[in-house]
Coordinates of N, CA and C and ligand atoms in Angstrom, one line a residue:
M1 N 0.8 -1.4 0.0 CA 0.0 0.0 -0.3 C 0.9 1.1 -0.3
I2 N 2.0 1.4 1.1 CA 2.7 2.1 0.8 C 3.3 2.5 -0.6
K3 N 3.7 1.7 -1.0 CA 4.6 1.7 -2.3 C 4.0 2.2 -3.4
L4 N 2.1 1.6 -3.0 CA 1.6 2.8 -3.7 C 1.3 4.0 -3.9
L5 N 0.7 4.1 -2.6 CA 0.6 5.9 -2.1 C 2.0 6.7 -2.1
L6 N 3.0 6.3 -2.1 CA 4.2 7.1 -1.7 C 4.3 8.2 -3.2
P7 N 4.3 7.5 -4.1 CA 4.6 8.2 -5.2 C 4.2 9.4 -5.6
I8 N 2.8 8.3 -5.2 CA 1.4 9.4 -5.7 C 1.5 10.8 -4.8
L9 N 1.9 10.5 -3.5 CA 1.6 11.6 -2.3 C 2.9 12.3 -2.7
L10 N 4.2 11.9 -3.2 CA 5.4 12.6 -3.9 C 5.3 13.5 -5.0
A11 N 4.1 13.3 -5.6 CA 3.8 13.9 -6.7 C 2.6 15.5 -6.7
I12 N 2.3 14.8 -5.8 CA 1.3 16.3 -5.0 C 2.1 17.1 -4.5
G13 N 2.9 16.4 -3.6 CA 3.6 17.3 -3.2 C 4.5 18.6 -4.2
Y14 N 4.9 17.5 -5.0 CA 5.6 18.0 -5.9 C 5.2 19.3 -6.9
G15 N 3.8 18.7 -6.9 CA 2.8 19.5 -7.6 C 2.6 21.2 -7.4
L16 N 2.3 21.4 -5.6 CA 1.7 22.3 -4.5 C 3.1 23.2 -4.9
L17 N 4.5 22.3 -4.9 CA 5.7 23.1 -5.0 C 5.6 23.7 -6.3
M18 N 5.6 23.3 -7.2 CA 5.6 24.2 -8.6 C 4.2 25.1 -8.5
Y19 N 3.3 25.0 -7.9 CA 2.5 26.1 -8.1 C 2.6 27.0 -7.2
R20 N 3.1 26.4 -6.1 CA 4.1 28.3 -5.2 C 4.7 28.7 -6.1
L21 N 5.5 27.8 -6.5 CA 6.7 28.7 -7.1 C 5.9 29.8 -8.3
S22 N 5.1 29.2 -8.8 CA 4.9 30.2 -10.2 C 4.0 31.5 -9.7
V23 N 3.1 31.4 -8.5 CA 2.8 31.8 -8.5 C 3.3 33.2 -7.5
W24 N 4.3 32.8 -7.3 CA 5.3 33.6 -6.5 C 6.1 34.1 -7.9
R25 N 6.9 33.4 -8.3 CA 7.1 33.7 -9.9 C 6.6 34.9 -10.9
T26 N 5.2 34.3 -11.2 CA 4.0 35.6 -11.2 C 3.9 37.2 -10.4
K27 N 4.1 36.9 -9.2 CA 3.8 38.0 -8.3 C 5.4 39.1 -9.0
R28 N 5.9 38.3 -9.0 CA 7.4 39.4 -8.8 C 7.6 39.9 -10.3
Q29 N 7.4 38.6 -11.1 CA 6.8 39.4 -12.2 C 6.1 40.8 -12.3
L30 N 5.1 40.6 -11.9 CA 4.0 41.8 -12.2 C 4.6 42.9 -11.4
D31 N 5.2 43.2 -10.3 CA 5.6 43.4 -9.6 C 6.9 44.8 -10.3
A32 N 8.1 43.7 -10.9 CA 8.8 44.4 -11.2 C 8.9 44.5 -12.6
N33 N 7.5 44.5 -13.6 CA 7.1 44.8 -14.6 C 5.8 46.3 -14.9
S34 N 5.9 46.6 -13.8 CA 4.0 47.5 -13.8 C 3.9 48.6 -13.4
T35 N 3.7 49.3 -13.4 CA 3.2 51.4 -12.8 C 2.1 51.3 -13.0
E36 N 1.7 52.1 -11.7 CA 0.4 52.2 -11.7 C -0.1 53.5 -12.9
L37 N -1.2 52.9 -13.3 CA -2.3 53.8 -14.4 C -2.2 55.4 -13.8
A38 N -2.1 55.9 -14.8 CA -2.6 57.7 -14.6 C -2.7 58.2 -16.0
D39 N -3.7 57.5 -16.3 CA -4.7 57.9 -17.2 C -6.2 59.0 -16.7
P40 N -5.8 60.3 -17.1 CA -7.3 61.4 -16.4 C -8.5 60.7 -16.2
I41 N -8.7 60.3 -18.1 CA -10.2 59.3 -18.5 C -10.5 58.5 -17.6
L42 N -9.7 57.5 -17.6 CA -9.8 56.5 -16.8 C -9.9 56.0 -15.9
N43 N -8.9 57.4 -14.6 CA -8.8 57.8 -13.7 C -10.6 58.1 -12.8
Q44 N -11.3 58.7 -13.5 CA -12.2 58.7 -13.8 C -13.2 57.9 -13.4
L45 N -13.0 57.0 -14.4 CA -13.9 55.8 -15.1 C -14.1 54.9 -13.6
T46 N -12.7 54.9 -13.3 CA -12.3 53.9 -11.9 C -12.4 54.6 -10.8
R47 N -13.0 56.3 -10.6 CA -13.5 56.9 -9.7 C -14.9 56.3 -9.2
Q48 N -15.7 56.2 -10.7 CA -17.0 56.5 -10.4 C -17.2 55.2 -10.4
M49 N -16.4 54.1 -10.9 CA -16.9 52.1 -10.3 C -16.3 52.0 -8.6
A50 N -15.6 52.9 -8.2 CA -15.0 52.9 -6.9 C -16.4 53.4 -5.9
G51 N -16.9 54.6 -6.4 CA -18.1 54.9 -5.6 C -18.9 54.1 -5.5
A52 N -19.4 53.4 -6.9 CA -20.9 52.6 -6.7 C -20.4 51.2 -6.0
L53 N -19.6 50.8 -5.7 CA -18.5 49.8 -4.4 C -18.3 50.5 -3.1
D54 N -18.6 51.4 -3.2 CA -18.2 52.3 -1.9 C -16.9 51.7 -1.2
L55 N -15.7 51.9 -2.1 CA -14.0 51.8 -1.9 C -13.8 53.0 -2.3
P56 N -12.5 53.3 -1.2 CA -12.0 53.9 -1.5 C -11.5 54.7 -3.2
R57 N -10.8 53.7 -3.3 CA -10.5 53.7 -5.0 C -10.2 52.4 -5.2
I58 N -9.9 52.0 -6.5 CA -9.5 51.2 -7.3 C -7.9 51.7 -8.0
R59 N -7.2 50.3 -7.7 CA -6.0 50.3 -8.2 C -5.5 49.6 -9.1
V60 N -4.8 50.6 -10.3 CA -5.1 49.7 -11.5 C -3.9 49.6 -12.3
F61 N -2.8 48.8 -12.9 CA -1.5 49.2 -13.1 C -1.8 48.9 -14.6
I62 N -0.2 49.3 -15.3 CA -0.1 48.8 -16.6 C 0.7 47.9 -16.7
Y63 N 1.1 46.6 -16.9 CA 1.7 45.4 -17.2 C 2.2 45.8 -18.7
E64 N 3.7 45.4 -18.2 CA 4.8 45.8 -19.5 C 4.7 45.1 -20.6
I65 N 3.6 44.0 -21.4 CA 3.8 43.0 -21.8 C 2.7 43.3 -23.6
E66 N 3.1 42.9 -24.3 CA 2.4 43.2 -25.8 C 1.1 43.0 -25.6
P67 N 0.9 41.5 -25.4 CA -0.5 40.7 -25.9 C -1.6 41.4 -25.1
V68 N -2.7 42.1 -25.9 CA -3.8 42.3 -25.4 C -4.6 41.4 -24.1
N69 N -4.3 42.1 -23.1 CA -4.9 40.9 -22.5 C -5.0 42.1 -20.8
G70 N -5.9 41.9 -19.4 CA -6.5 41.6 -18.5 C -6.3 40.6 -17.0
L71 N -6.0 41.0 -16.2 CA -5.2 40.3 -14.9 C -6.3 40.9 -13.8
A72 N -6.5 39.4 -13.3 CA -6.4 39.9 -11.2 C -5.5 39.4 -10.7
A73 N -4.8 39.7 -10.1 CA -3.5 39.2 -9.0 C -4.3 38.9 -7.7
P74 N -4.4 37.7 -7.6 CA -4.9 37.5 -5.4 C -4.5 38.6 -4.7
D75 N -4.0 39.4 -4.9 CA -3.9 40.6 -3.9 C -4.6 41.7 -4.2
G76 N -5.9 41.6 -5.3 CA -6.5 42.4 -5.5 C -6.3 43.1 -6.5
R77 N -5.1 43.4 -7.0 CA -4.7 44.4 -7.6 C -4.9 44.0 -9.5
I78 N -5.8 45.1 -10.7 CA -5.9 45.1 -11.6 C -5.1 45.4 -12.6
F79 N -4.9 44.4 -13.7 CA -3.4 45.0 -14.5 C -4.0 44.4 -16.0
I80 N -4.3 46.2 -16.2 CA -4.4 45.6 -18.0 C -2.9 46.4 -18.9
T81 N -2.6 44.9 -19.7 CA -1.5 44.9 -20.9 C -1.0 46.8 -21.2
R82 N 0.0 47.2 -21.7 CA 0.6 47.7 -22.0 C -0.2 47.7 -23.1
G83 N -0.4 46.3 -24.2 CA -1.0 46.5 -25.2 C -2.2 46.6 -25.9
F84 N -3.1 46.3 -24.5 CA -4.7 46.9 -24.5 C -4.5 48.0 -24.0
Y85 N -3.2 48.2 -23.4 CA -4.0 50.0 -22.9 C -3.2 50.9 -24.4
Q86 N -2.5 50.3 -25.1 CA -2.0 50.8 -26.4 C -3.1 51.1 -27.5
K87 N -3.9 49.9 -28.0 CA -5.2 50.2 -28.0 C -5.6 51.1 -28.3
Y88 N -6.2 51.8 -26.6 CA -6.7 52.4 -26.0 C -6.5 54.5 -26.9
R89 N -5.0 54.3 -26.2 CA -3.9 55.0 -26.5 C -4.7 55.4 -28.5
N90 N -4.5 54.2 -28.7 CA -4.6 54.2 -30.7 C -6.1 55.0 -31.1
G91 N -6.6 54.5 -30.1 CA -8.7 54.7 -30.4 C -9.3 54.3 -31.0
E92 N -8.8 52.4 -30.6 CA -9.1 50.9 -31.2 C -10.1 51.1 -30.3
V93 N -9.3 51.2 -29.0 CA -10.9 50.4 -28.4 C -10.8 52.4 -27.2
T94 N -12.3 52.6 -26.7 CA -12.5 53.7 -25.7 C -12.7 53.2 -24.7
A95 N -12.2 54.6 -24.1 CA -12.3 54.6 -22.3 C -13.5 54.3 -21.8
D96 N -14.8 53.9 -22.1 CA -15.4 52.9 -21.4 C -15.3 51.7 -21.7
E97 N -14.7 51.3 -22.8 CA -14.6 49.7 -23.2 C -13.9 49.0 -22.6
L98 N -12.5 49.8 -22.4 CA -11.2 50.1 -21.7 C -12.1 49.8 -19.6
A99 N -12.7 50.3 -19.5 CA -13.3 50.6 -18.2 C -14.1 49.2 -17.9
S100 N -15.0 48.7 -19.1 CA -15.4 47.4 -18.9 C -14.3 45.5 -18.4
V101 N -13.4 45.8 -19.1 CA -12.5 45.3 -18.5 C -12.0 45.3 -17.5
I102 N -11.6 46.2 -17.1 CA -11.4 46.5 -15.6 C -12.1 46.5 -14.7
A103 N -13.8 46.2 -15.0 CA -14.9 45.6 -14.5 C -14.9 44.5 -14.1
H104 N -14.5 43.5 -15.2 CA -14.5 42.4 -15.8 C -13.5 41.9 -14.4
E105 N -12.7 42.4 -14.5 CA -11.1 42.3 -13.5 C -11.6 41.9 -12.1
L106 N -12.2 42.9 -12.0 CA -13.0 43.3 -10.3 C -13.5 42.5 -10.1
G107 N -14.6 42.0 -11.0 CA -15.3 40.9 -10.7 C -14.6 39.5 -10.2
H108 N -13.0 39.0 -11.0 CA -12.7 38.1 -10.5 C -12.3 38.5 -9.1
V109 N -11.5 39.6 -9.0 CA -11.0 39.5 -7.6 C -12.3 39.9 -6.9
A110 N -13.7 40.1 -7.0 CA -14.7 40.1 -5.9 C -15.4 38.4 -5.9
L111 N -15.2 38.0 -6.8 CA -16.0 36.7 -6.8 C -14.4 35.7 -6.5
G112 N -13.6 35.7 -6.1 CA -12.5 34.8 -5.4 C -11.9 33.7 -6.5
H113 N -11.9 34.5 -8.0 CA -11.8 33.7 -8.6 C -10.0 33.6 -8.6
S114 N -9.4 35.0 -8.3 CA -8.3 35.4 -9.0 C -7.5 34.7 -8.2
R115 N -7.3 33.9 -7.2 CA -6.4 32.3 -7.1 C -6.2 31.3 -8.0
R116 N -7.7 31.2 -8.2 CA -8.1 29.9 -9.0 C -6.9 30.3 -10.2
R117 N -7.2 32.1 -10.5 CA -6.9 32.2 -12.0 C -5.6 32.2 -12.1
M118 N -4.8 32.1 -10.9 CA -3.1 32.2 -10.8 C -2.4 30.9 -11.5
I119 N -4.0 29.4 -10.8 CA -3.5 28.3 -11.6 C -3.9 28.3 -13.1
D120 N -4.7 29.1 -13.3 CA -4.7 28.9 -15.3 C -3.7 30.3 -15.6
F121 N -3.3 31.2 -15.1 CA -2.4 31.3 -15.7 C -1.2 30.8 -15.4
S122 N -0.3 30.2 -14.3 CA 0.8 30.1 -14.0 C 1.2 28.4 -14.2
G123 N 0.2 28.3 -13.6 CA 0.2 26.5 -12.8 C -0.3 25.1 -13.1
Q124 N -0.9 25.5 -14.9 CA -1.9 24.6 -15.1 C -0.6 23.8 -15.3
N125 N 0.6 23.6 -15.6 CA 2.2 22.6 -15.5 C 2.1 21.9 -14.4
A126 N 1.7 22.6 -13.2 CA 2.2 21.9 -11.9 C 0.8 20.9 -12.2
L127 N -0.4 21.2 -12.4 CA -1.5 20.2 -12.4 C -1.5 19.0 -13.3
R128 N -0.9 19.5 -15.0 CA -0.2 18.6 -15.5 C 0.7 17.7 -15.1
M129 N 1.3 18.0 -14.3 CA 2.4 17.4 -14.6 C 2.7 16.3 -13.1
V130 N 0.9 16.4 -12.2 CA 1.3 15.6 -11.2 C -0.3 14.4 -11.6
L131 N -0.7 14.8 -12.9 CA -1.6 13.8 -13.4 C -1.1 12.6 -14.7
M132 N 0.5 13.8 -14.5 CA 1.3 12.6 -15.4 C 1.6 11.5 -14.6
M133 N 2.2 12.3 -13.7 CA 2.9 11.1 -12.7 C 2.1 9.9 -11.8
I134 N 0.7 10.4 -11.8 CA -0.3 9.3 -11.2 C -1.4 8.7 -12.5
V135 N -1.0 8.8 -13.4 CA -2.1 8.1 -14.7 C -0.9 7.5 -15.4
G136 N 0.5 8.4 -15.9 CA 1.0 7.8 -16.2 C 1.8 6.1 -15.6
R137 N 1.8 6.3 -13.9 CA 2.0 4.9 -13.8 C 1.1 4.1 -13.8
F138 N 0.2 4.0 -13.4 CA -1.2 2.6 -14.4 C -1.0 2.5 -16.1
I139 N -1.4 3.7 -16.6 CA -1.6 3.5 -17.9 C 0.1 3.9 -18.5
P140 N 0.9 3.5 -18.8 CA 2.0 4.1 -19.6 C 1.5 4.3 -21.1
F141 N 2.2 5.3 -21.5 CA 2.7 6.2 -23.1 C 0.9 6.6 -23.3
I142 N 0.0 6.4 -23.3 CA -1.0 7.4 -23.5 C -1.5 8.0 -22.2
G143 N -0.7 7.9 -21.2 CA -1.5 8.5 -19.6 C -0.9 9.8 -19.7
I144 N 0.5 10.5 -20.4 CA 0.5 11.8 -21.0 C -0.6 12.3 -21.4
W145 N -1.1 11.9 -22.3 CA -2.0 12.4 -23.3 C -3.5 12.2 -22.2
I146 N -3.9 11.7 -21.3 CA -5.0 11.4 -20.6 C -5.2 12.7 -19.8
A147 N -3.5 12.5 -19.0 CA -3.3 13.8 -18.4 C -3.4 15.3 -19.0
N148 N -2.9 15.4 -19.9 CA -3.1 16.9 -21.5 C -4.6 16.9 -21.1
I149 N -5.5 15.6 -21.6 CA -7.1 15.5 -22.1 C -7.9 16.6 -20.4
L150 N -7.0 15.7 -19.6 CA -8.0 16.3 -18.5 C -7.4 17.5 -17.9
T151 N -6.5 17.5 -18.2 CA -5.6 19.3 -17.5 C -6.8 20.1 -18.3
S152 N -6.5 19.5 -19.7 CA -7.5 20.9 -20.2 C -9.1 21.3 -19.9
L153 N -9.4 19.6 -19.4 CA -11.2 19.9 -19.5 C -10.9 20.3 -17.7
V154 N -10.3 20.4 -17.1 CA -10.1 21.1 -16.1 C -10.3 22.5 -16.1
A155 N -9.3 23.0 -16.8 CA -8.9 24.5 -17.0 C -10.2 24.8 -18.0
A156 N -10.9 24.6 -18.8 CA -11.8 25.1 -19.5 C -12.9 25.0 -18.6
R157 N -13.5 24.5 -17.7 CA -14.8 24.3 -17.2 C -14.7 25.6 -16.2
M158 N -13.2 25.6 -15.4 CA -12.8 26.1 -14.5 C -13.1 27.6 -15.1
S159 N -12.6 28.1 -16.3 CA -12.7 29.7 -16.8 C -14.3 30.0 -17.0
R160 N -15.0 28.7 -18.4 CA -15.6 29.5 -18.4 C -17.0 29.9 -18.0
S161 N -17.1 28.9 -16.5 CA -18.3 29.8 -15.6 C -17.8 31.1 -14.6
D162 N -15.8 30.6 -14.5 CA -15.9 32.1 -13.9 C -15.7 33.3 -14.4
E163 N -15.7 33.5 -16.1 CA -15.7 34.5 -17.2 C -17.0 35.0 -17.2
Y164 N -18.2 34.0 -17.5 CA -19.5 34.5 -17.2 C -20.5 35.0 -16.0
E165 N -19.3 34.7 -15.0 CA -19.6 35.2 -13.4 C -19.4 36.6 -13.5
A166 N -18.3 37.0 -13.6 CA -17.0 38.1 -14.1 C -17.7 39.1 -15.0
D167 N -18.2 38.4 -16.0 CA -19.1 39.7 -17.3 C -20.6 40.0 -16.2
A168 N -20.7 39.0 -15.6 CA -22.4 39.5 -14.7 C -22.0 40.8 -13.9
Y169 N -20.7 40.7 -13.1 CA -20.4 40.9 -12.4 C -20.2 42.8 -12.8
A170 N -19.2 42.9 -14.1 CA -19.2 43.9 -14.8 C -20.4 44.7 -15.1
T171 N -21.3 43.8 -15.6 CA -22.2 44.4 -16.0 C -23.6 45.4 -15.2
A172 N -23.7 45.0 -14.0 CA -24.3 45.2 -12.9 C -23.0 46.5 -12.3
L173 N -22.2 46.3 -12.4 CA -21.4 47.2 -11.6 C -21.3 48.6 -12.9
L174 N -20.9 48.1 -14.0 CA -21.1 49.3 -15.7 C -22.2 49.7 -15.2
I175 N -23.2 49.4 -14.9 CA -25.0 50.4 -14.6 C -24.7 50.5 -13.8
K176 N -24.3 50.0 -12.5 CA -24.6 51.2 -11.5 C -23.9 52.5 -11.7
S177 N -22.4 52.5 -11.6 CA -21.2 53.3 -12.0 C -21.9 54.2 -13.2
G178 N -22.5 53.8 -14.1 CA -23.5 55.1 -14.8 C -22.3 54.9 -16.4
I179 N -22.0 53.9 -16.2 CA -21.1 53.8 -17.5 C -22.0 53.0 -18.5
G180 N -22.9 52.1 -17.9 CA -23.6 51.4 -19.2 C -23.1 50.1 -19.5
A181 N -23.6 48.9 -20.2 CA -23.4 48.4 -20.0 C -23.1 47.8 -22.0
G182 N -23.7 49.0 -22.8 CA -22.9 49.3 -24.3 C -21.1 49.2 -23.8
P183 N -20.5 49.4 -23.8 CA -19.2 49.3 -24.0 C -18.5 47.8 -23.8
Q184 N -19.3 47.3 -22.6 CA -18.6 45.7 -22.6 C -19.0 45.1 -23.7
K185 N -20.4 45.0 -24.4 CA -20.7 44.5 -25.6 C -20.1 45.4 -26.4
S186 N -19.3 46.3 -26.9 CA -19.4 46.3 -27.9 C -17.6 46.5 -28.3
L187 N -16.9 46.0 -27.0 CA -15.4 45.5 -27.1 C -14.9 44.1 -27.6
F188 N -16.3 43.2 -27.0 CA -16.4 41.9 -27.4 C -16.4 41.7 -28.8
T189 N -17.2 42.4 -29.8 CA -17.2 42.5 -31.4 C -16.6 42.9 -31.7
K190 N -15.6 44.2 -30.9 CA -14.4 44.4 -31.8 C -13.4 43.5 -31.7
L191 N -13.2 43.4 -30.7 CA -11.9 42.0 -31.0 C -12.4 40.9 -31.3
E192 N -13.2 40.4 -31.3 CA -13.5 39.6 -32.3 C -12.9 39.5 -33.6
R193 N -13.7 41.3 -33.9 CA -13.4 41.3 -35.3 C -11.8 41.7 -36.0
L194 N -11.3 42.1 -34.6 CA -9.6 42.3 -34.6 C -9.0 40.8 -34.9
T195 N -9.7 39.8 -34.0 CA -9.2 38.9 -34.8 C -9.0 38.3 -36.0
K196 N -10.4 38.7 -37.0 CA -10.5 37.9 -37.9 C -9.5 39.0 -38.5
T197 N -9.4 40.2 -38.8 CA -8.7 40.8 -40.1 C -6.9 40.8 -39.6
N198 N -6.3 40.4 -38.4 CA -5.4 40.5 -38.8 C -4.7 38.1 -38.1
A199 N -5.1 37.5 -38.5 CA -4.9 36.2 -38.4 C -3.4 35.6 -37.4
G200 N -3.7 35.1 -36.2 CA -2.0 35.1 -35.7 C -1.9 35.9 -34.5
A201 N -2.9 37.2 -34.5 CA -2.6 37.8 -33.7 C -4.0 38.1 -32.5
V202 N -3.9 37.2 -31.8 CA -5.5 36.3 -31.9 C -5.0 37.5 -30.0
P203 N -5.9 38.3 -29.8 CA -5.9 38.8 -27.9 C -6.0 37.9 -27.1
A204 N -5.1 37.9 -26.3 CA -5.3 37.0 -25.2 C -6.1 36.9 -24.4
W205 N -6.9 37.9 -24.4 CA -8.3 38.0 -23.1 C -9.5 37.7 -24.2
L206 N -9.3 37.6 -25.3 CA -10.0 36.6 -26.1 C -10.1 35.4 -26.1
L207 N -8.8 34.4 -26.4 CA -9.0 33.3 -26.3 C -9.3 32.5 -24.9
S208 N -8.9 33.0 -24.0 CA -9.0 32.4 -22.5 C -10.3 32.9 -21.9
H209 N -10.8 33.2 -23.5 CA -12.3 33.7 -22.5 C -13.5 32.6 -23.8
P210 N -14.6 32.6 -23.5 CA -16.1 32.3 -24.1 C -16.2 33.0 -25.0
K211 N -17.2 32.0 -26.2 CA -17.2 33.3 -28.1 C -17.9 34.4 -27.4
A212 N -17.1 35.9 -27.9 CA -18.1 36.8 -27.8 C -19.4 36.7 -27.8
Q213 N -20.4 36.4 -29.1 CA -21.8 36.3 -29.1 C -22.0 36.2 -27.9
E214 N -22.1 34.4 -27.7 CA -22.5 34.0 -26.1 C -22.4 34.8 -25.0
R215 N -21.3 35.7 -25.1 CA -21.2 36.6 -24.0 C -21.6 37.6 -24.2
I216 N -22.0 38.5 -25.2 CA -23.4 39.6 -25.0 C -24.7 39.3 -25.1
A217 N -25.1 37.9 -25.6 CA -26.5 37.4 -25.1 C -26.3 37.2 -23.9
A218 N -25.5 36.9 -23.4 CA -25.6 36.5 -21.8 C -25.9 38.2 -20.9
I219 N -25.6 39.1 -21.0 CA -24.9 40.3 -20.9 C -26.8 41.0 -21.2
E220 N -27.5 40.3 -22.6 CA -28.5 40.8 -22.1 C -29.4 40.2 -22.0
T221 N -29.2 39.2 -22.2 CA -30.7 38.5 -20.2 C -30.2 39.2 -19.3
L222 N -29.8 39.3 -18.7 CA -28.9 40.2 -17.4 C -30.0 41.8 -17.7
E223 N -29.7 42.5 -18.6 CA -30.2 43.4 -19.1 C -31.7 43.5 -18.9
R224 N -32.1 42.8 -19.7 CA -33.7 42.4 -20.3 C -34.3 41.9 -18.3
K225 N -33.9 41.6 -17.6 CA -33.8 40.7 -16.3 C -33.9 41.9 -15.0
W226 N -33.2 42.5 -15.7 CA -32.8 43.5 -14.5 C -33.3 44.2 -15.1
G227 N -34.0 45.0 -16.1 CA -34.4 45.8 -16.5 C -36.3 45.6 -16.2
Q228 N -36.5 44.8 -16.1 CA -38.0 44.6 -16.2 C -37.9 44.2 -13.9
A229 N -37.9 43.9 -13.5 CA -37.2 43.8 -11.8 C -37.0 45.9 -11.4
L230 N -36.5 46.3 -12.1 CA -36.2 48.0 -12.5 C -37.7 48.5 -12.4
R231 N -38.8 47.9 -13.6 CA -40.1 48.5 -13.7 C -40.8 48.1 -12.9
G232 N -40.8 47.1 -11.8 CA -41.8 46.4 -11.3 C -41.6 47.0 -10.0
A233 N -40.2 47.5 -9.3 CA -40.2 48.1 -8.9 C -41.0 49.4 -8.3
Ligands
LIG1 ZN1 -11.6 36.8 -17.4

């Protein structure tokens, strides 16, 4: 029995260690490569959202990487990549649309997703490693293949429901702070069009998220529901 359990326990221990290490490495990378956002228009919008949430302020940082992405760190800080911010500076994305990304990432923080998302962001390999060691022991050769499939299944399920919840949080927050859900929907359409016009340059923010059309439909369902509730009150 011990002979069977020991390798499994070792694999799990190793996985946990790898996870800790990757969380620590990600945090260090973020700290070293980011500066606080200092754009007067965006700061005004984050102040509006902070007001709606009764928070003193919302801290947003620019993360110095090219891929268009947003990220919520487990400590509650929100990061927008330089690439995304540049799209705003170029006029391809509006301030309200970028605010909807901040609202979405705030949703991940508020709903407690960010800790899990660190697994998504940097620790998926650890999970794969553990599964490979466990499954591979019992099923040689195709064990690796099974471990890969299991890992992507877990990650996809986890992120899909998280994304819809974060979207719903953002919709509510955007409406409450007077920005409205319009920019949230128009951004999805824009980003999807962007992926079609230059293939190969798919924004990471879209890749890790469900399909734009389905997300827009989910937001519109909420708007209808909340609209009825408001009229009924
Ligand atoms: Zn998300």
